[in-house]
Amino acid sequence: MDLLDTLTAKGLRRELPTREEALAVLATTDDELLDVVAAAGRVRRQWFGRRVKLNYLVNLKSGLCPEDCNYCSQRLGSKAEILKYTWLKPEQAAEAAAAGLAGGAKRVCLVASGRGPTDRDIDRVADTIAAIKDANEAVEVCACLGLLSDNQAERLKAAGADAYNHNLNTSEATYGDITTTHTYADRVDTVQKAHGAGLSACSGLIAGMGESDEDLVDVVYALREIGSDSVPVNFLIPFEGTPLAKEWNLTPQRCLRILAMVRFVCPDVEVRIAGGREVHLRSMQPLGLHIANSIFLGDYLTSEGQAGQADLDMIADAGFEVEGAGEATLPKHRSEVTGGGGGCGSVCSTDASGSEGAHACGTGGGCGPCGGHSAPVPSQATAANDEPQPDLVRVRRRGAGTELAPNA
């Protein structure tokens, strides 16, 4: 296809595709799908080889959020039967993080429900970061605490945080349809605060909420504009007790096209398959590794992922390798801009020599949507592979804050 040849060439040169080209990726047919994956895979291998970065979520405070994000099981008024608990002690969080690190995770994402942290909450998280890094100095720590106030990002940076996650989730035009208690501009402001404090900005999207192709392209271009270093691509987990409980809009093929579009728009940025990977990609998860270079290991915030060992087996069986703690995630031209670590800088529009041009890219408050489902799991044979399939969702009953061990 001329389209894929053009997108591959642009990705290898770190050039921005046109909006029409990005939309055309989402409009490709199933007959063209493997060609799309192969083209995005060439771009992925150019900048990330066959490495897969593993990330591990620790849910510091679960449930009882005052915000009304329609997709979230922790939202105000949610009826989802999720775990609810207040702040974990630093030693509890460090113990949970150790399980993920033992499974090969390179980054620990510390997530807390709520509109945003108080100054006392920042102190708690600072103590938790210290406890985690005392046990493993090389670990990357990403905080995800909601909307930030002035000077809070600087305090997190001083405490040893490497990154801050706050997702844009969807396009500015449709943001008011999913949340009314804060604005799209509030989210952009928090990402900018994190970037300004020297934290690596982690910001992504949620697909499957009823948005159009234009909305998906809009939010990915916006993530590029704000200089997100890492882009988590979440696939909505529609769980009972929230307004989006019936939004089963995704197929494995649709998910792969979305991942490919993100890779073409953000060729040399960490693209992470986040929440909903097991639910929507299902048996096609290994194909996603040919496009994205990062996944979460084990469980999510309020939903269970597949067993951590299954993730590791999948990576090995697909011919990939787990990224080591001593390896830079991002290409040298990006890590030099942001000082290494998880950051990637903000260059995407460049010529083949690597000269710098325009800014490049990088739910709820989480590194991935807090998904979960309290309903019984229906038969997996009720839907064809190319139809949205409302099953495979299980509420999390293990991990941090419970008496059961995480599954890393």
mmCIF file of C-alpha atoms in Angstrom:
data_model
loop_
_atom_site.group_PDB
_atom_site.id
_atom_site.type_symbol
_atom_site.label_atom_id
_atom_site.label_comp_id
_atom_site.label_asym_id
_atom_site.label_seq_id
_atom_site.Cartn_x
_atom_site.Cartn_y
_atom_site.Cartn_z
ATOM 1 C CA MET A 1 0.000 0.000 0.000
ATOM 2 C CA ASP A 2 1.282 3.458 -0.855
ATOM 3 C CA LEU A 3 -0.172 4.703 2.447
ATOM 4 C CA LEU A 4 1.836 2.253 4.547
ATOM 5 C CA ASP A 5 5.020 2.814 2.556
ATOM 6 C CA THR A 6 4.626 6.549 3.155
ATOM 7 C CA LEU A 7 3.891 6.146 6.873
ATOM 8 C CA THR A 8 6.808 3.764 7.366
ATOM 9 C CA ALA A 9 9.225 6.135 5.640
ATOM 10 C CA LYS A 10 7.973 9.042 7.715
ATOM 11 C CA GLY A 11 8.253 7.034 10.929
ATOM 12 C CA LEU A 12 11.828 6.025 10.175
ATOM 13 C CA ARG A 13 12.641 9.699 9.627
ATOM 14 C CA ARG A 14 10.604 10.848 12.652
ATOM 15 C CA GLU A 15 8.274 12.909 10.503
ATOM 16 C CA LEU A 16 4.682 13.731 11.409
ATOM 17 C CA PRO A 17 2.031 12.120 9.202
ATOM 18 C CA THR A 18 -0.866 14.192 7.989
ATOM 19 C CA ARG A 19 -4.208 13.928 9.750
ATOM 20 C CA GLU A 20 -5.627 12.328 6.616
ATOM 21 C CA GLU A 21 -2.948 9.624 6.752
ATOM 22 C CA ALA A 22 -3.611 8.968 10.442
ATOM 23 C CA LEU A 23 -7.344 8.658 9.776
ATOM 24 C CA ALA A 24 -6.647 6.329 6.859
ATOM 25 C CA VAL A 25 -4.879 3.883 9.198
ATOM 26 C CA LEU A 26 -8.055 3.591 11.276
ATOM 27 C CA ALA A 27 -10.067 3.005 8.091
ATOM 28 C CA THR A 28 -7.978 0.092 6.763
ATOM 29 C CA THR A 29 -9.697 -3.255 6.186
ATOM 30 C CA ASP A 30 -9.152 -6.575 7.927
ATOM 31 C CA ASP A 31 -7.438 -7.838 4.773
ATOM 32 C CA GLU A 32 -4.869 -5.064 5.229
ATOM 33 C CA LEU A 33 -4.424 -5.507 8.989
ATOM 34 C CA LEU A 34 -1.254 -7.603 8.970
ATOM 35 C CA ASP A 35 0.314 -5.148 6.534
ATOM 36 C CA VAL A 36 -0.549 -2.317 8.954
ATOM 37 C CA VAL A 37 1.021 -4.221 11.865
ATOM 38 C CA ALA A 38 4.132 -5.000 9.817
ATOM 39 C CA ALA A 39 4.568 -1.356 8.790
ATOM 40 C CA ALA A 40 4.150 -0.089 12.362
ATOM 41 C CA GLY A 41 6.486 -2.869 13.483
ATOM 42 C CA ARG A 42 9.283 -1.572 11.256
ATOM 43 C CA VAL A 43 8.998 1.825 12.907
ATOM 44 C CA ARG A 44 8.870 0.272 16.392
ATOM 45 C CA ARG A 45 12.007 -1.820 15.753
ATOM 46 C CA GLN A 46 13.884 1.163 14.351
ATOM 47 C CA TRP A 47 13.633 3.057 17.634
ATOM 48 C CA PHE A 48 13.137 0.315 20.257
ATOM 49 C CA GLY A 49 14.501 -2.889 18.777
ATOM 50 C CA ARG A 50 12.733 -5.920 20.242
ATOM 51 C CA ARG A 51 12.694 -4.638 23.819
ATOM 52 C CA VAL A 52 9.499 -4.573 25.916
ATOM 53 C CA LYS A 53 9.398 -2.324 28.961
ATOM 54 C CA LEU A 54 7.429 -3.731 31.896
ATOM 55 C CA ASN A 55 5.504 -1.444 34.255
ATOM 56 C CA TYR A 56 3.795 -2.374 37.516
ATOM 57 C CA LEU A 57 0.852 -0.633 39.179
ATOM 58 C CA VAL A 58 0.566 -0.124 42.926
ATOM 59 C CA ASN A 59 -2.837 1.231 43.927
ATOM 60 C CA LEU A 60 -2.063 3.393 46.961
ATOM 61 C CA LYS A 61 -5.675 4.439 47.641
ATOM 62 C CA SER A 62 -8.655 2.756 46.031
ATOM 63 C CA GLY A 63 -12.215 3.942 45.459
ATOM 64 C CA LEU A 64 -14.349 6.789 46.832
ATOM 65 C CA CYS A 65 -13.241 9.380 44.281
ATOM 66 C CA PRO A 66 -15.271 12.631 44.162
ATOM 67 C CA GLU A 67 -14.829 13.019 40.387
ATOM 68 C CA ASP A 68 -17.500 11.800 37.948
ATOM 69 C CA CYS A 69 -15.416 10.310 35.106
ATOM 70 C CA ASN A 70 -17.894 8.061 33.294
ATOM 71 C CA TYR A 71 -15.376 5.310 32.543
ATOM 72 C CA CYS A 72 -14.076 4.839 36.079
ATOM 73 C CA SER A 73 -15.089 2.219 38.622
ATOM 74 C CA GLN A 74 -13.865 4.529 41.399
ATOM 75 C CA ARG A 75 -16.026 7.478 40.285
ATOM 76 C CA LEU A 76 -18.546 9.344 42.393
ATOM 77 C CA GLY A 77 -21.667 7.176 42.575
ATOM 78 C CA SER A 78 -20.027 4.056 41.123
ATOM 79 C CA LYS A 79 -21.843 0.813 41.972
ATOM 80 C CA ALA A 80 -18.947 -1.379 40.904
ATOM 81 C CA GLU A 81 -17.983 -3.828 43.634
ATOM 82 C CA ILE A 82 -14.326 -2.872 43.740
ATOM 83 C CA LEU A 83 -11.833 -2.903 46.576
ATOM 84 C CA LYS A 84 -11.923 0.262 48.661
ATOM 85 C CA TYR A 85 -9.168 1.246 51.068
ATOM 86 C CA THR A 86 -7.349 4.339 52.235
ATOM 87 C CA TRP A 87 -3.640 5.091 51.886
ATOM 88 C CA LEU A 88 -1.228 2.174 52.052
ATOM 89 C CA LYS A 89 1.698 2.613 54.417
ATOM 90 C CA PRO A 90 5.069 3.121 52.680
ATOM 91 C CA GLU A 91 6.265 -0.333 53.691
ATOM 92 C CA GLN A 92 3.091 -1.932 52.288
ATOM 93 C CA ALA A 93 3.527 -0.132 48.985
ATOM 94 C CA ALA A 94 7.203 -1.072 48.850
ATOM 95 C CA GLU A 95 6.306 -4.724 49.433
ATOM 96 C CA ALA A 96 3.761 -4.618 46.618
ATOM 97 C CA ALA A 97 6.279 -2.913 44.319
ATOM 98 C CA ALA A 98 8.868 -5.587 45.093
ATOM 99 C CA ALA A 99 6.574 -8.255 43.650
ATOM 100 C CA GLY A 100 6.412 -6.426 40.331
ATOM 101 C CA LEU A 101 10.142 -5.786 40.262
ATOM 102 C CA ALA A 102 10.786 -9.461 40.916
ATOM 103 C CA GLY A 103 8.708 -10.216 37.829
ATOM 104 C CA GLY A 104 10.887 -7.965 35.663
ATOM 105 C CA ALA A 105 9.151 -4.593 35.957
ATOM 106 C CA LYS A 106 11.366 -1.572 35.360
ATOM 107 C CA ARG A 107 8.888 1.135 36.389
ATOM 108 C CA VAL A 108 6.520 1.248 39.365
ATOM 109 C CA CYS A 109 3.418 3.419 38.956
ATOM 110 C CA LEU A 110 2.042 4.746 42.258
ATOM 111 C CA VAL A 111 -1.636 5.573 41.785
ATOM 112 C CA ALA A 112 -4.152 7.116 44.193
ATOM 113 C CA SER A 113 -7.816 7.866 43.575
ATOM 114 C CA GLY A 114 -9.119 11.393 44.095
ATOM 115 C CA ARG A 115 -9.270 14.787 42.423
ATOM 116 C CA GLY A 116 -5.711 15.614 43.379
ATOM 117 C CA PRO A 117 -3.258 15.322 46.267
ATOM 118 C CA THR A 118 -3.116 17.480 49.373
ATOM 119 C CA ASP A 119 0.262 18.593 50.654
ATOM 120 C CA ARG A 120 0.009 15.824 53.254
ATOM 121 C CA ASP A 121 -0.601 13.330 50.455
ATOM 122 C CA ILE A 122 2.570 14.499 48.732
ATOM 123 C CA ASP A 123 4.430 13.795 51.974
ATOM 124 C CA ARG A 124 2.956 10.270 52.077
ATOM 125 C CA VAL A 125 3.980 9.595 48.490
ATOM 126 C CA ALA A 126 7.464 11.010 49.139
ATOM 127 C CA ASP A 127 7.876 8.533 52.011
ATOM 128 C CA THR A 128 6.656 5.730 49.756
ATOM 129 C CA ILE A 129 9.092 6.652 46.983
ATOM 130 C CA ALA A 130 11.915 6.616 49.517
ATOM 131 C CA ALA A 131 10.894 3.168 50.761
ATOM 132 C CA ILE A 132 10.778 1.762 47.227
ATOM 133 C CA LYS A 133 14.085 3.290 46.131
ATOM 134 C CA ASP A 134 15.837 2.267 49.336
ATOM 135 C CA ALA A 135 15.151 -1.325 48.309
ATOM 136 C CA ASN A 136 15.914 -0.815 44.604
ATOM 137 C CA GLU A 137 17.757 2.340 43.679
ATOM 138 C CA ALA A 138 17.492 1.769 39.917
ATOM 139 C CA VAL A 139 13.704 1.509 39.746
ATOM 140 C CA GLU A 140 11.769 4.209 37.904
ATOM 141 C CA VAL A 141 8.864 5.633 39.893
ATOM 142 C CA CYS A 142 5.882 7.282 38.217
ATOM 143 C CA ALA A 143 3.317 9.047 40.417
ATOM 144 C CA CYS A 144 -0.323 9.316 39.394
ATOM 145 C CA LEU A 145 -2.292 11.337 41.922
ATOM 146 C CA GLY A 146 -4.718 13.443 39.886
ATOM 147 C CA LEU A 147 -4.637 17.194 39.300
ATOM 148 C CA LEU A 148 -1.532 18.916 40.651
ATOM 149 C CA SER A 149 -1.398 22.249 42.447
ATOM 150 C CA ASP A 150 1.500 24.690 42.235
ATOM 151 C CA ASN A 151 4.840 23.350 43.511
ATOM 152 C CA GLN A 152 3.571 19.791 44.000
ATOM 153 C CA ALA A 153 5.351 18.482 40.909
ATOM 154 C CA GLU A 154 8.588 20.042 42.156
ATOM 155 C CA ARG A 155 8.143 18.334 45.523
ATOM 156 C CA LEU A 156 7.596 14.960 43.846
ATOM 157 C CA LYS A 157 10.693 15.470 41.729
ATOM 158 C CA ALA A 158 12.729 16.329 44.830
ATOM 159 C CA ALA A 159 11.392 13.190 46.524
ATOM 160 C CA GLY A 160 12.793 11.025 43.748
ATOM 161 C CA ALA A 161 9.865 10.609 41.365
ATOM 162 C CA ASP A 162 10.954 10.108 37.770
ATOM 163 C CA ALA A 163 7.643 10.628 35.995
ATOM 164 C CA TYR A 164 4.061 11.780 36.437
ATOM 165 C CA ASN A 165 1.029 10.252 34.754
ATOM 166 C CA HIS A 166 -2.097 12.188 33.873
ATOM 167 C CA ASN A 167 -4.001 11.121 30.770
ATOM 168 C CA LEU A 168 -5.877 13.401 28.403
ATOM 169 C CA ASN A 169 -8.169 10.419 27.679
ATOM 170 C CA THR A 170 -10.098 11.830 24.709
ATOM 171 C CA SER A 171 -10.340 14.829 22.433
ATOM 172 C CA GLU A 172 -10.944 18.299 23.815
ATOM 173 C CA ALA A 173 -14.177 18.521 21.812
ATOM 174 C CA THR A 174 -15.733 15.503 23.534
ATOM 175 C CA TYR A 175 -14.105 15.718 26.964
ATOM 176 C CA GLY A 176 -17.204 17.241 28.556
ATOM 177 C CA ASP A 177 -19.177 14.134 27.569
ATOM 178 C CA ILE A 178 -17.151 11.901 29.901
ATOM 179 C CA THR A 179 -16.366 14.210 32.842
ATOM 180 C CA THR A 180 -17.988 17.346 34.277
ATOM 181 C CA THR A 181 -16.114 17.834 37.570
ATOM 182 C CA HIS A 182 -12.934 19.044 35.863
ATOM 183 C CA THR A 183 -11.946 20.137 32.375
ATOM 184 C CA TYR A 184 -9.660 19.057 29.584
ATOM 185 C CA ALA A 185 -7.646 22.231 30.235
ATOM 186 C CA ASP A 186 -7.154 21.117 33.856
ATOM 187 C CA ARG A 187 -5.551 17.925 32.601
ATOM 188 C CA VAL A 188 -3.285 19.733 30.155
ATOM 189 C CA ASP A 189 -2.230 22.068 32.961
ATOM 190 C CA THR A 190 -1.186 19.145 35.173
ATOM 191 C CA VAL A 191 0.882 17.547 32.389
ATOM 192 C CA GLN A 192 2.578 20.890 31.816
ATOM 193 C CA LYS A 193 3.285 21.277 35.538
ATOM 194 C CA ALA A 194 4.920 17.843 35.593
ATOM 195 C CA HIS A 195 7.013 18.592 32.508
ATOM 196 C CA GLY A 196 8.016 21.979 33.898
ATOM 197 C CA ALA A 197 9.280 20.396 37.102
ATOM 198 C CA GLY A 198 11.561 18.047 35.177
ATOM 199 C CA LEU A 199 9.370 14.967 35.513
ATOM 200 C CA SER A 200 8.918 12.715 32.513
ATOM 201 C CA ALA A 201 5.366 13.339 31.323
ATOM 202 C CA CYS A 202 3.257 10.202 30.901
ATOM 203 C CA SER A 203 -0.081 10.931 29.244
ATOM 204 C CA GLY A 204 -2.320 8.844 27.038
ATOM 205 C CA LEU A 205 -5.837 8.031 25.984
ATOM 206 C CA ILE A 206 -8.793 5.697 26.431
ATOM 207 C CA ALA A 207 -10.313 4.169 23.290
ATOM 208 C CA GLY A 208 -13.742 2.601 23.088
ATOM 209 C CA MET A 209 -15.875 5.238 24.822
ATOM 210 C CA GLY A 210 -17.971 5.898 21.713
ATOM 211 C CA GLU A 211 -15.531 8.405 20.210
ATOM 212 C CA SER A 212 -15.065 8.934 16.477
ATOM 213 C CA ASP A 213 -11.914 8.306 14.461
ATOM 214 C CA GLU A 214 -11.452 12.079 14.384
ATOM 215 C CA ASP A 215 -11.526 12.186 18.202
ATOM 216 C CA LEU A 216 -8.826 9.522 18.414
ATOM 217 C CA VAL A 217 -6.582 11.357 15.992
ATOM 218 C CA ASP A 218 -7.231 14.656 17.796
ATOM 219 C CA VAL A 219 -6.141 13.331 21.192
ATOM 220 C CA VAL A 220 -3.003 11.645 19.807
ATOM 221 C CA TYR A 221 -1.952 14.842 18.057
ATOM 222 C CA ALA A 222 -2.640 16.723 21.316
ATOM 223 C CA LEU A 223 -0.403 14.288 23.218
ATOM 224 C CA ARG A 224 2.316 14.982 20.680
ATOM 225 C CA GLU A 225 1.857 18.725 21.160
ATOM 226 C CA ILE A 226 2.200 18.605 24.963
ATOM 227 C CA GLY A 227 5.382 16.535 24.735
ATOM 228 C CA SER A 228 4.213 13.356 26.456
ATOM 229 C CA ASP A 229 7.167 11.039 26.933
ATOM 230 C CA SER A 230 5.081 7.906 27.344
ATOM 231 C CA VAL A 231 1.675 7.258 25.786
ATOM 232 C CA PRO A 232 -0.481 4.645 27.540
ATOM 233 C CA VAL A 233 -3.167 3.417 25.141
ATOM 234 C CA ASN A 234 -6.060 2.193 27.278
ATOM 235 C CA PHE A 235 -8.991 0.215 25.925
ATOM 236 C CA LEU A 236 -12.189 0.897 27.845
ATOM 237 C CA ILE A 237 -13.232 -1.786 30.302
ATOM 238 C CA PRO A 238 -17.010 -1.300 30.479
ATOM 239 C CA PHE A 239 -17.983 -2.334 33.969
ATOM 240 C CA GLU A 240 -21.364 -2.402 35.601
ATOM 241 C CA GLY A 241 -22.206 0.453 37.909
ATOM 242 C CA THR A 242 -20.865 3.201 35.604
ATOM 243 C CA PRO A 243 -22.452 5.143 32.718
ATOM 244 C CA LEU A 244 -20.289 3.355 30.111
ATOM 245 C CA ALA A 245 -21.235 -0.165 31.207
ATOM 246 C CA LYS A 246 -22.767 -0.992 27.804
ATOM 247 C CA GLU A 247 -20.033 0.506 25.596
ATOM 248 C CA TRP A 248 -18.578 -2.645 24.048
ATOM 249 C CA ASN A 249 -17.254 -1.036 20.862
ATOM 250 C CA LEU A 250 -13.825 -2.596 20.389
ATOM 251 C CA THR A 251 -12.522 -5.610 18.509
ATOM 252 C CA PRO A 252 -8.945 -6.925 18.468
ATOM 253 C CA GLN A 253 -8.574 -5.592 14.932
ATOM 254 C CA ARG A 254 -9.768 -2.118 15.928
ATOM 255 C CA CYS A 255 -7.324 -2.070 18.854
ATOM 256 C CA LEU A 256 -4.403 -2.952 16.605
ATOM 257 C CA ARG A 257 -5.309 -0.186 14.163
ATOM 258 C CA ILE A 258 -5.455 2.326 17.020
ATOM 259 C CA LEU A 259 -2.046 1.222 18.315
ATOM 260 C CA ALA A 260 -0.595 1.492 14.810
ATOM 261 C CA MET A 261 -1.986 5.002 14.353
ATOM 262 C CA VAL A 262 -0.397 6.071 17.648
ATOM 263 C CA ARG A 263 2.941 4.556 16.607
ATOM 264 C CA PHE A 264 2.925 6.367 13.248
ATOM 265 C CA VAL A 265 2.072 9.714 14.874
ATOM 266 C CA CYS A 266 4.601 9.172 17.678
ATOM 267 C CA PRO A 267 7.265 6.980 16.075
ATOM 268 C CA ASP A 268 10.055 7.209 18.650
ATOM 269 C CA VAL A 269 8.005 7.592 21.833
ATOM 270 C CA GLU A 270 7.204 4.887 24.387
ATOM 271 C CA VAL A 271 3.819 3.484 23.390
ATOM 272 C CA ARG A 272 2.298 1.351 26.139
ATOM 273 C CA ILE A 273 -0.576 -1.099 25.846
ATOM 274 C CA ALA A 274 -2.372 -0.326 29.087
ATOM 275 C CA GLY A 275 -5.743 -1.202 30.630
ATOM 276 C CA GLY A 276 -8.055 -3.487 28.667
ATOM 277 C CA ARG A 277 -5.276 -5.331 26.834
ATOM 278 C CA GLU A 278 -6.450 -8.778 27.909
ATOM 279 C CA VAL A 279 -10.131 -7.937 27.487
ATOM 280 C CA HIS A 280 -10.025 -6.549 23.958
ATOM 281 C CA LEU A 281 -6.866 -7.836 22.232
ATOM 282 C CA ARG A 282 -7.282 -11.295 23.727
ATOM 283 C CA SER A 283 -5.413 -13.903 21.643
ATOM 284 C CA MET A 284 -4.014 -11.138 19.416
ATOM 285 C CA GLN A 285 -1.988 -9.561 22.232
ATOM 286 C CA PRO A 286 1.340 -10.744 20.744
ATOM 287 C CA LEU A 287 0.630 -8.731 17.582
ATOM 288 C CA GLY A 288 0.328 -5.650 19.783
ATOM 289 C CA LEU A 289 3.942 -6.157 20.873
ATOM 290 C CA HIS A 290 5.035 -5.582 17.290
ATOM 291 C CA ILE A 291 3.635 -2.035 17.580
ATOM 292 C CA ALA A 292 3.957 -1.022 21.232
ATOM 293 C CA ASN A 293 7.162 -1.294 23.251
ATOM 294 C CA SER A 294 5.680 -1.216 26.751
ATOM 295 C CA ILE A 295 2.994 -3.043 28.772
ATOM 296 C CA PHE A 296 1.783 -3.396 32.343
ATOM 297 C CA LEU A 297 2.706 -6.581 34.187
ATOM 298 C CA GLY A 298 -0.009 -8.322 36.172
ATOM 299 C CA ASP A 299 -3.034 -6.575 37.656
ATOM 300 C CA TYR A 300 -4.450 -3.113 37.031
ATOM 301 C CA LEU A 301 -6.062 -0.742 39.528
ATOM 302 C CA THR A 302 -9.392 -2.461 40.072
ATOM 303 C CA SER A 303 -9.346 -5.248 37.472
ATOM 304 C CA GLU A 304 -7.218 -8.349 37.158
ATOM 305 C CA GLY A 305 -4.756 -8.720 34.337
ATOM 306 C CA GLN A 306 -3.509 -12.060 33.103
ATOM 307 C CA ALA A 307 -0.915 -13.818 35.231
ATOM 308 C CA GLY A 308 2.461 -12.097 35.211
ATOM 309 C CA GLN A 309 4.197 -15.287 34.074
ATOM 310 C CA ALA A 310 1.825 -15.450 31.122
ATOM 311 C CA ASP A 311 2.963 -11.947 30.133
ATOM 312 C CA LEU A 312 6.608 -13.000 30.327
ATOM 313 C CA ASP A 313 5.935 -16.167 28.312
ATOM 314 C CA MET A 314 4.060 -14.155 25.682
ATOM 315 C CA ILE A 315 6.985 -11.742 25.287
ATOM 316 C CA ALA A 316 9.490 -14.567 24.890
ATOM 317 C CA ASP A 317 7.292 -16.630 22.570
ATOM 318 C CA ALA A 318 6.775 -13.623 20.285
ATOM 319 C CA GLY A 319 10.543 -13.163 19.956
ATOM 320 C CA PHE A 320 10.869 -10.093 22.170
ATOM 321 C CA GLU A 321 12.941 -9.489 25.299
ATOM 322 C CA VAL A 322 12.256 -7.701 28.573
ATOM 323 C CA GLU A 323 14.015 -4.348 28.787
ATOM 324 C CA GLY A 324 16.657 -4.332 31.501
ATOM 325 C CA ALA A 325 17.042 -1.766 34.272
ATOM 326 C CA GLY A 326 20.292 -0.491 32.769
ATOM 327 C CA GLU A 327 18.859 0.075 29.288
ATOM 328 C CA ALA A 328 17.512 3.449 28.190
ATOM 329 C CA THR A 329 13.898 3.143 27.136
ATOM 330 C CA LEU A 330 13.973 5.951 24.621
ATOM 331 C CA PRO A 331 16.287 6.610 21.689
ATOM 332 C CA LYS A 332 19.401 8.636 22.441
ATOM 333 C CA HIS A 333 18.184 11.735 20.615
ATOM 334 C CA ARG A 334 15.200 11.890 22.997
ATOM 335 C CA SER A 335 16.861 10.926 26.256
ATOM 336 C CA GLU A 336 19.505 13.586 25.678
ATOM 337 C CA VAL A 337 16.784 16.240 25.461
ATOM 338 C CA THR A 338 15.139 15.233 28.749
ATOM 339 C CA GLY A 339 18.113 13.954 30.676
ATOM 340 C CA GLY A 340 17.664 10.215 30.242
ATOM 341 C CA GLY A 341 15.492 7.948 32.348
ATOM 342 C CA GLY A 342 11.996 7.450 31.095
ATOM 343 C CA GLY A 343 11.831 10.809 29.350
ATOM 344 C CA CYS A 344 11.937 11.177 25.640
ATOM 345 C CA GLY A 345 12.143 14.824 24.835
ATOM 346 C CA SER A 346 9.851 16.542 22.424
ATOM 347 C CA VAL A 347 11.152 16.087 18.921
ATOM 348 C CA CYS A 348 9.065 14.460 16.215
ATOM 349 C CA SER A 349 9.147 16.658 13.164
ATOM 350 C CA THR A 350 12.733 16.218 11.992
ATOM 351 C CA ASP A 351 14.694 15.438 8.921
ATOM 352 C CA ALA A 352 16.696 12.255 8.394
ATOM 353 C CA SER A 353 19.755 13.756 10.067
ATOM 354 C CA GLY A 354 17.879 14.048 13.356
ATOM 355 C CA SER A 355 17.742 17.829 13.530
ATOM 356 C CA GLU A 356 15.114 18.988 15.968
ATOM 357 C CA GLY A 357 11.771 20.368 14.886
ATOM 358 C CA ALA A 358 8.323 20.596 16.403
ATOM 359 C CA HIS A 359 7.124 19.082 19.661
ATOM 360 C CA ALA A 360 6.465 15.378 19.664
ATOM 361 C CA CYS A 361 4.306 13.107 21.674
ATOM 362 C CA GLY A 362 4.511 11.165 24.351
ATOM 363 C CA THR A 363 -7.408 7.708 32.353
ATOM 364 C CA GLY A 364 -8.931 9.173 35.156
ATOM 365 C CA GLY A 365 -6.050 9.801 37.171
ATOM 366 C CA GLY A 366 -4.491 6.405 36.577
ATOM 367 C CA CYS A 367 -1.726 4.984 34.432
ATOM 368 C CA GLY A 368 -4.477 2.828 32.983
ATOM 369 C CA PRO A 369 -8.217 2.880 33.379
ATOM 370 C CA CYS A 370 -9.261 1.497 36.716
ATOM 371 C CA GLY A 371 -11.505 -1.072 35.024
ATOM 372 C CA GLY A 372 -13.281 -3.837 36.783
ATOM 373 C CA HIS A 373 -16.520 -5.706 36.459
ATOM 374 C CA SER A 374 -18.680 -7.159 39.172
ATOM 375 C CA ALA A 375 -20.937 -9.193 36.903
ATOM 376 C CA PRO A 376 -20.487 -12.917 36.204
ATOM 377 C CA VAL A 377 -18.286 -13.692 33.220
ATOM 378 C CA PRO A 378 -20.394 -14.929 30.277
ATOM 379 C CA SER A 379 -19.347 -17.639 27.875
ATOM 380 C CA GLN A 380 -16.387 -16.746 25.671
ATOM 381 C CA ALA A 381 -18.106 -18.444 22.733
ATOM 382 C CA THR A 382 -20.895 -15.887 22.512
ATOM 383 C CA ALA A 383 -19.187 -13.592 20.015
ATOM 384 C CA ALA A 384 -17.195 -13.998 16.851
ATOM 385 C CA ASN A 385 -13.604 -12.838 16.855
ATOM 386 C CA ASP A 386 -14.432 -9.766 14.763
ATOM 387 C CA GLU A 387 -17.309 -8.606 16.959
ATOM 388 C CA PRO A 388 -17.147 -6.684 20.247
ATOM 389 C CA GLN A 389 -17.004 -9.312 22.977
ATOM 390 C CA PRO A 390 -18.414 -8.408 26.424
ATOM 391 C CA ASP A 391 -16.543 -10.864 28.620
ATOM 392 C CA LEU A 392 -13.189 -11.681 30.233
ATOM 393 C CA VAL A 393 -13.531 -8.880 32.805
ATOM 394 C CA ARG A 394 -12.794 -9.682 36.407
ATOM 395 C CA VAL A 395 -12.704 -7.303 39.323
ATOM 396 C CA ARG A 396 -9.383 -7.306 41.153
ATOM 397 C CA ARG A 397 -9.393 -9.280 44.396
ATOM 398 C CA ARG A 398 -5.670 -9.613 44.910
ATOM 399 C CA GLY A 399 -2.634 -7.366 45.229
ATOM 400 C CA ALA A 400 -1.850 -4.249 47.236
ATOM 401 C CA GLY A 401 -4.434 -3.509 49.920
ATOM 402 C CA THR A 402 -5.665 -7.117 50.152
ATOM 403 C CA GLU A 403 -4.527 -10.274 51.872
ATOM 404 C CA LEU A 404 -3.799 -11.967 48.545
ATOM 405 C CA ALA A 405 -0.510 -11.830 46.692
ATOM 406 C CA PRO A 406 -0.217 -9.976 43.367
ATOM 407 C CA ASN A 407 0.222 -12.108 40.316
ATOM 408 C CA ALA A 408 3.556 -10.900 38.989
#
